[in-house]
Amino acid sequence: MKQIKYTRKAAPAHMVGDGFKVRTFISSAMWKDMSPFLMLDYIEPTEYLPTDHPRGVDVHPHKGFETVSILWEGALEHEDSSGGKGKLFAGDVQWMTAGAGILHKEFHEKEFSKKGGVLHGAQLWVNLPAKDKSTPASYQDIRSASIPEILIDGNKGKVRIIAGEMNGVKGAAKTFTRINIFDAHAKADASFDLSVVDGDHTTLLVLKGTVLINNDKTAREGDMLLFDNAGEKIHLQTNNETHLLLLSGEPITEPVAAYGPFVMNTQQEIIDAIDDFNAGKFGHLN
Ligand code: MN
């Protein structure tokens, strides 16, 4: 069994643009324990009133890493400077590789905006190893139906394998380094294991419910647990309806130099990234 190293609470909520009320779970202070995960903003369920002007974040750059958007309720749309464009609905995931540099915008979907409703999701930032930081920008639109699911404890819940592998079931996303993203939903009194690779950084977020971990510690809504690297299994027993997000991955043991939406290895690479962005080398997007 993997042992819990420590438990954290997310920061208080703040707005990203005018469309995303988020609580930040992973920040730069945790990079040494969390690599390759750089940031996790939990978009907590928030009701938005109808509007003809979709809320969100207008054109901005990214370079040197990947952004993973997971949506549980509502609808989003995005557009980027590589010509990529698409919509995300409940259950969908967008995996964008910023790599060498990209401009994009992220907004509530037009029809969703007109009707109003609840938006609920997460945005995760995943680092790239130095050798892949200049890979051409691209993205994977991962539809909910294409995400493999493992049923747990009879029919008391399911684990969606967004990325990685569990019990021989391979996840939907293509990744540059070994990463597991498991999205688990369970009813009360479900008992099950989540398995990861021994030695990988592993964290578990309790987004809803109360759960007993390894027959020992109780974790509640809003808790993020960081585990020791050693060990492969986490045993879970739900006390009520529960939603968990497990992240684990092979640590990238390289220096990190970051400035806002640029994540590189050295300060000089950050200066170059800003110069490239200002010179219009990330492409164009209106
Ligand atoms: Mn972005």
CSV table of C-alpha atoms and ligand atoms in Angstrom, one decimal:
chain,number,residue,atom,x,y,z
A,1,MET,CA,0.0,0.0,0.0
A,2,LYS,CA,1.2,3.5,-0.7
A,3,GLN,CA,1.4,5.6,2.4
A,4,ILE,CA,0.1,9.2,2.7
A,5,LYS,CA,2.9,11.7,2.9
A,6,TYR,CA,0.8,14.8,3.5
A,7,THR,CA,-2.7,16.3,2.9
A,8,ARG,CA,-3.3,19.7,1.5
A,9,LYS,CA,-6.3,21.9,0.9
A,10,ALA,CA,-6.8,23.9,-2.2
A,11,ALA,CA,-6.3,27.7,-2.2
A,12,PRO,CA,-9.5,29.8,-1.9
A,13,ALA,CA,-11.3,30.3,-5.2
A,14,HIS,CA,-10.3,33.0,-7.7
A,15,MET,CA,-11.5,33.9,-11.2
A,16,VAL,CA,-9.5,33.1,-14.3
A,17,GLY,CA,-10.9,35.5,-16.9
A,18,ASP,CA,-14.6,36.0,-16.4
A,19,GLY,CA,-15.5,32.4,-17.0
A,20,PHE,CA,-13.6,30.1,-14.6
A,21,LYS,CA,-14.0,30.1,-10.9
A,22,VAL,CA,-11.1,27.9,-9.8
A,23,ARG,CA,-9.3,26.6,-6.7
A,24,THR,CA,-5.7,25.9,-7.3
A,25,PHE,CA,-4.5,22.5,-5.9
A,26,ILE,CA,-1.0,22.3,-7.4
A,27,SER,CA,1.3,25.3,-7.4
A,28,SER,CA,5.0,25.9,-7.9
A,29,ALA,CA,5.9,25.2,-4.3
A,30,MET,CA,4.9,21.5,-4.8
A,31,TRP,CA,6.8,20.9,-8.1
A,32,LYS,CA,9.5,18.7,-6.5
A,33,ASP,CA,6.8,16.4,-5.1
A,34,MET,CA,4.4,16.6,-8.1
A,35,SER,CA,6.5,16.6,-11.3
A,36,PRO,CA,5.5,16.2,-14.1
A,37,PHE,CA,2.3,18.0,-12.9
A,38,LEU,CA,2.8,21.8,-12.8
A,39,MET,CA,-0.6,23.1,-11.9
A,40,LEU,CA,-4.1,21.9,-11.2
A,41,ASP,CA,-7.0,24.4,-11.2
A,42,TYR,CA,-10.2,22.8,-10.1
A,43,ILE,CA,-13.1,24.6,-11.8
A,44,GLU,CA,-15.6,24.2,-9.0
A,45,PRO,CA,-19.3,23.7,-10.0
A,46,THR,CA,-20.6,27.3,-10.6
A,47,GLU,CA,-23.9,28.4,-12.1
A,48,TYR,CA,-23.6,31.0,-14.8
A,49,LEU,CA,-26.5,33.2,-15.9
A,50,PRO,CA,-27.5,33.4,-19.6
A,51,THR,CA,-25.5,35.8,-21.7
A,52,ASP,CA,-25.0,36.5,-25.4
A,53,HIS,CA,-21.3,37.2,-24.7
A,54,PRO,CA,-19.6,33.9,-23.8
A,55,ARG,CA,-17.3,34.1,-20.8
A,56,GLY,CA,-13.8,32.8,-20.7
A,57,VAL,CA,-10.2,33.7,-21.4
A,58,ASP,CA,-9.2,35.5,-24.6
A,59,VAL,CA,-6.1,34.9,-26.8
A,60,HIS,CA,-3.0,34.0,-24.7
A,61,PRO,CA,0.2,31.9,-25.3
A,62,HIS,CA,1.6,28.7,-23.9
A,63,LYS,CA,5.0,27.1,-24.5
A,64,GLY,CA,7.0,24.1,-23.2
A,65,PHE,CA,4.2,22.0,-21.6
A,66,GLU,CA,0.7,20.6,-22.1
A,67,THR,CA,-2.7,21.8,-20.9
A,68,VAL,CA,-5.3,19.2,-20.1
A,69,SER,CA,-8.9,20.3,-19.8
A,70,ILE,CA,-11.4,17.9,-18.2
A,71,LEU,CA,-15.1,18.8,-18.2
A,72,TRP,CA,-17.7,17.3,-16.0
A,73,GLU,CA,-20.6,19.7,-16.6
A,74,GLY,CA,-21.4,22.5,-19.0
A,75,ALA,CA,-19.7,23.1,-22.4
A,76,LEU,CA,-16.6,24.9,-23.6
A,77,GLU,CA,-15.1,25.9,-26.9
A,78,HIS,CA,-11.6,26.6,-27.9
A,79,GLU,CA,-9.6,27.8,-30.9
A,80,ASP,CA,-5.8,28.0,-31.4
A,81,SER,CA,-3.2,29.4,-33.8
A,82,SER,CA,-2.4,25.9,-35.3
A,83,GLY,CA,-6.0,26.0,-36.8
A,84,GLY,CA,-7.3,23.7,-34.1
A,85,LYS,CA,-10.9,24.4,-33.0
A,86,GLY,CA,-13.4,22.4,-31.1
A,87,LYS,CA,-16.1,22.0,-28.4
A,88,LEU,CA,-16.0,20.1,-25.2
A,89,PHE,CA,-19.1,18.7,-23.5
A,90,ALA,CA,-19.6,16.8,-20.2
A,91,GLY,CA,-17.1,14.0,-19.9
A,92,ASP,CA,-14.8,15.2,-22.7
A,93,VAL,CA,-11.1,16.0,-22.3
A,94,GLN,CA,-8.9,18.2,-24.4
A,95,TRP,CA,-5.2,17.5,-24.3
A,96,MET,CA,-3.3,20.4,-25.8
A,97,THR,CA,0.4,20.1,-26.4
A,98,ALA,CA,1.7,23.7,-26.4
A,99,GLY,CA,5.3,22.4,-27.2
A,100,ALA,CA,7.1,25.0,-29.3
A,101,GLY,CA,4.5,27.6,-28.8
A,102,ILE,CA,0.8,28.2,-29.4
A,103,LEU,CA,-1.9,30.9,-29.0
A,104,HIS,CA,-5.3,29.9,-27.9
A,105,LYS,CA,-8.6,31.1,-26.4
A,106,GLU,CA,-10.9,29.3,-24.0
A,107,PHE,CA,-14.5,30.2,-23.7
A,108,HIS,CA,-17.9,28.8,-22.6
A,109,GLU,CA,-19.6,27.3,-25.6
A,110,LYS,CA,-22.0,29.7,-27.4
A,111,GLU,CA,-25.3,27.8,-26.9
A,112,PHE,CA,-24.4,26.9,-23.3
A,113,SER,CA,-23.7,30.6,-22.7
A,114,LYS,CA,-27.1,31.6,-24.1
A,115,LYS,CA,-29.0,29.1,-21.9
A,116,GLY,CA,-26.7,29.5,-18.8
A,117,GLY,CA,-26.0,26.6,-16.4
A,118,VAL,CA,-23.4,24.9,-14.3
A,119,LEU,CA,-19.8,24.7,-15.4
A,120,HIS,CA,-17.6,22.1,-13.6
A,121,GLY,CA,-14.2,20.8,-14.7
A,122,ALA,CA,-10.4,21.0,-14.2
A,123,GLN,CA,-7.4,22.3,-16.0
A,124,LEU,CA,-4.1,20.5,-15.4
A,125,TRP,CA,-0.7,21.6,-16.7
A,126,VAL,CA,1.7,18.7,-17.5
A,127,ASN,CA,5.4,19.4,-18.0
A,128,LEU,CA,7.3,18.2,-21.1
A,129,PRO,CA,10.9,16.8,-20.8
A,130,ALA,CA,13.5,19.1,-22.3
A,131,LYS,CA,13.8,16.9,-25.5
A,132,ASP,CA,10.1,17.4,-26.3
A,133,LYS,CA,9.6,21.1,-25.4
A,134,SER,CA,10.0,22.2,-29.0
A,135,THR,CA,7.6,19.6,-30.4
A,136,PRO,CA,5.1,21.2,-32.8
A,137,ALA,CA,1.9,22.4,-31.0
A,138,SER,CA,-1.0,20.0,-31.4
A,139,TYR,CA,-4.0,18.8,-29.5
A,140,GLN,CA,-6.1,15.7,-28.8
A,141,ASP,CA,-9.9,16.1,-28.6
A,142,ILE,CA,-10.8,13.1,-26.4
A,143,ARG,CA,-14.6,12.4,-26.5
A,144,SER,CA,-16.2,11.0,-23.3
A,145,ALA,CA,-17.2,7.8,-25.2
A,146,SER,CA,-13.6,7.1,-26.2
A,147,ILE,CA,-12.4,7.1,-22.5
A,148,PRO,CA,-12.1,3.5,-21.3
A,149,GLU,CA,-13.9,2.7,-18.0
A,150,ILE,CA,-13.3,0.1,-15.4
A,151,LEU,CA,-16.3,-0.9,-13.3
A,152,ILE,CA,-15.6,-1.1,-9.6
A,153,ASP,CA,-17.0,-3.3,-6.8
A,154,GLY,CA,-19.8,-4.8,-8.9
A,155,ASN,CA,-21.6,-1.8,-10.2
A,156,LYS,CA,-20.9,0.7,-7.4
A,157,GLY,CA,-18.8,3.0,-9.6
A,158,LYS,CA,-16.4,3.4,-12.4
A,159,VAL,CA,-12.8,4.6,-13.0
A,160,ARG,CA,-12.3,6.5,-16.3
A,161,ILE,CA,-8.8,6.0,-17.6
A,162,ILE,CA,-8.1,9.3,-19.2
A,163,ALA,CA,-4.4,8.6,-19.5
A,164,GLY,CA,-2.1,5.8,-18.5
A,165,GLU,CA,-3.0,2.2,-17.6
A,166,MET,CA,-4.8,0.3,-14.8
A,167,ASN,CA,-5.5,-3.5,-14.7
A,168,GLY,CA,-4.3,-3.8,-18.3
A,169,VAL,CA,-6.8,-1.1,-19.5
A,170,LYS,CA,-5.0,1.6,-21.5
A,171,GLY,CA,-6.1,5.3,-21.3
A,172,ALA,CA,-7.3,7.4,-24.1
A,173,ALA,CA,-4.6,10.1,-24.2
A,174,LYS,CA,-1.2,9.9,-25.9
A,175,THR,CA,1.5,11.2,-23.5
A,176,PHE,CA,5.2,12.1,-23.8
A,177,THR,CA,6.1,10.6,-20.4
A,178,ARG,CA,4.4,8.0,-18.2
A,179,ILE,CA,1.2,9.6,-16.7
A,180,ASN,CA,-1.9,8.2,-15.1
A,181,ILE,CA,-5.0,10.3,-14.9
A,182,PHE,CA,-7.9,8.4,-13.4
A,183,ASP,CA,-11.3,9.9,-12.9
A,184,ALA,CA,-13.2,7.9,-10.3
A,185,HIS,CA,-16.9,8.1,-9.5
A,186,ALA,CA,-18.5,5.8,-6.9
A,187,LYS,CA,-21.6,5.4,-4.8
A,188,ALA,CA,-21.6,4.9,-1.0
A,189,ASP,CA,-20.0,1.8,0.4
A,190,ALA,CA,-17.8,1.0,-2.7
A,191,SER,CA,-14.5,-0.7,-2.0
A,192,PHE,CA,-11.8,-0.7,-4.6
A,193,ASP,CA,-8.1,-0.2,-5.4
A,194,LEU,CA,-6.4,2.3,-7.6
A,195,SER,CA,-3.0,1.1,-9.0
A,196,VAL,CA,-0.1,3.1,-10.1
A,197,VAL,CA,3.6,2.5,-11.0
A,198,ASP,CA,5.9,2.0,-8.1
A,199,GLY,CA,8.2,5.1,-7.8
A,200,ASP,CA,5.9,7.5,-9.5
A,201,HIS,CA,4.7,10.8,-8.0
A,202,THR,CA,1.1,10.2,-6.9
A,203,THR,CA,-1.6,12.5,-5.7
A,204,LEU,CA,-5.4,12.0,-5.1
A,205,LEU,CA,-8.0,14.7,-5.0
A,206,VAL,CA,-11.2,14.3,-3.3
A,207,LEU,CA,-13.6,16.4,-5.3
A,208,LYS,CA,-16.7,15.1,-3.7
A,209,GLY,CA,-17.6,12.8,-0.8
A,210,THR,CA,-15.7,11.2,2.0
A,211,VAL,CA,-13.4,8.2,1.6
A,212,LEU,CA,-11.4,5.9,3.9
A,213,ILE,CA,-7.9,5.3,2.6
A,214,ASN,CA,-5.9,2.1,3.2
A,215,ASN,CA,-8.4,1.3,6.0
A,216,ASP,CA,-6.7,4.0,8.0
A,217,LYS,CA,-7.2,7.7,7.1
A,218,THR,CA,-10.4,9.5,6.3
A,219,ALA,CA,-10.2,12.1,3.4
A,220,ARG,CA,-12.9,14.6,2.8
A,221,GLU,CA,-14.1,16.9,0.0
A,222,GLY,CA,-11.4,19.4,-0.9
A,223,ASP,CA,-8.5,17.3,0.4
A,224,MET,CA,-5.5,16.6,-1.8
A,225,LEU,CA,-3.4,13.7,-0.6
A,226,LEU,CA,0.2,13.2,-1.6
A,227,PHE,CA,1.6,9.7,-1.4
A,228,ASP,CA,5.0,8.3,-0.9
A,229,ASN,CA,6.6,7.3,-4.2
A,230,ALA,CA,7.0,3.7,-3.1
A,231,GLY,CA,4.1,1.2,-3.5
A,232,GLU,CA,1.6,0.5,-6.1
A,233,LYS,CA,-1.9,0.3,-4.6
A,234,ILE,CA,-4.2,2.7,-2.8
A,235,HIS,CA,-7.3,1.1,-1.2
A,236,LEU,CA,-10.4,3.1,-1.1
A,237,GLN,CA,-13.8,2.7,0.7
A,238,THR,CA,-16.4,5.3,0.1
A,239,ASN,CA,-18.7,6.6,2.8
A,240,ASN,CA,-21.1,8.5,0.4
A,241,GLU,CA,-21.2,9.4,-3.2
A,242,THR,CA,-17.6,10.2,-4.2
A,243,HIS,CA,-15.7,11.8,-7.0
A,244,LEU,CA,-11.9,11.4,-7.0
A,245,LEU,CA,-9.2,12.4,-9.4
A,246,LEU,CA,-5.9,10.5,-9.3
A,247,LEU,CA,-2.8,11.9,-10.9
A,248,SER,CA,0.5,9.9,-11.0
A,249,GLY,CA,3.5,10.1,-13.2
A,250,GLU,CA,7.2,9.5,-13.7
A,251,PRO,CA,9.0,12.6,-12.3
A,252,ILE,CA,10.9,14.7,-14.8
A,253,THR,CA,14.1,15.4,-13.0
A,254,GLU,CA,15.2,18.5,-14.9
A,255,PRO,CA,15.5,22.1,-13.8
A,256,VAL,CA,12.3,24.2,-14.3
A,257,ALA,CA,12.3,27.8,-15.3
A,258,ALA,CA,8.7,29.2,-15.5
A,259,TYR,CA,7.2,32.6,-16.3
A,260,GLY,CA,3.4,32.7,-16.5
A,261,PRO,CA,2.4,30.5,-19.5
A,262,PHE,CA,6.0,29.6,-20.5
A,263,VAL,CA,7.6,26.6,-18.8
A,264,MET,CA,11.2,25.9,-19.8
A,265,ASN,CA,14.4,24.6,-18.3
A,266,THR,CA,16.6,27.8,-18.1
A,267,GLN,CA,16.1,31.5,-17.6
A,268,GLN,CA,17.6,32.2,-21.1
A,269,GLU,CA,14.9,29.9,-22.7
A,270,ILE,CA,12.2,32.0,-20.9
A,271,ILE,CA,13.7,35.2,-22.4
A,272,ASP,CA,13.8,33.6,-25.8
A,273,ALA,CA,10.2,32.4,-25.4
A,274,ILE,CA,9.0,35.9,-24.6
A,275,ASP,CA,11.0,37.3,-27.6
A,276,ASP,CA,9.5,34.6,-29.9
A,277,PHE,CA,6.0,35.4,-28.6
A,278,ASN,CA,6.5,39.1,-29.2
A,279,ALA,CA,7.9,38.5,-32.6
A,280,GLY,CA,4.7,36.7,-33.6
A,281,LYS,CA,6.4,33.2,-33.9
A,282,PHE,CA,3.5,31.5,-32.1
A,283,GLY,CA,1.3,32.2,-35.0
A,284,HIS,CA,-1.9,34.3,-35.2
A,285,LEU,CA,-5.3,34.1,-33.8
A,286,ASN,CA,-8.0,36.8,-33.8
B,1,MN,MN,-4.7,28.5,-21.8
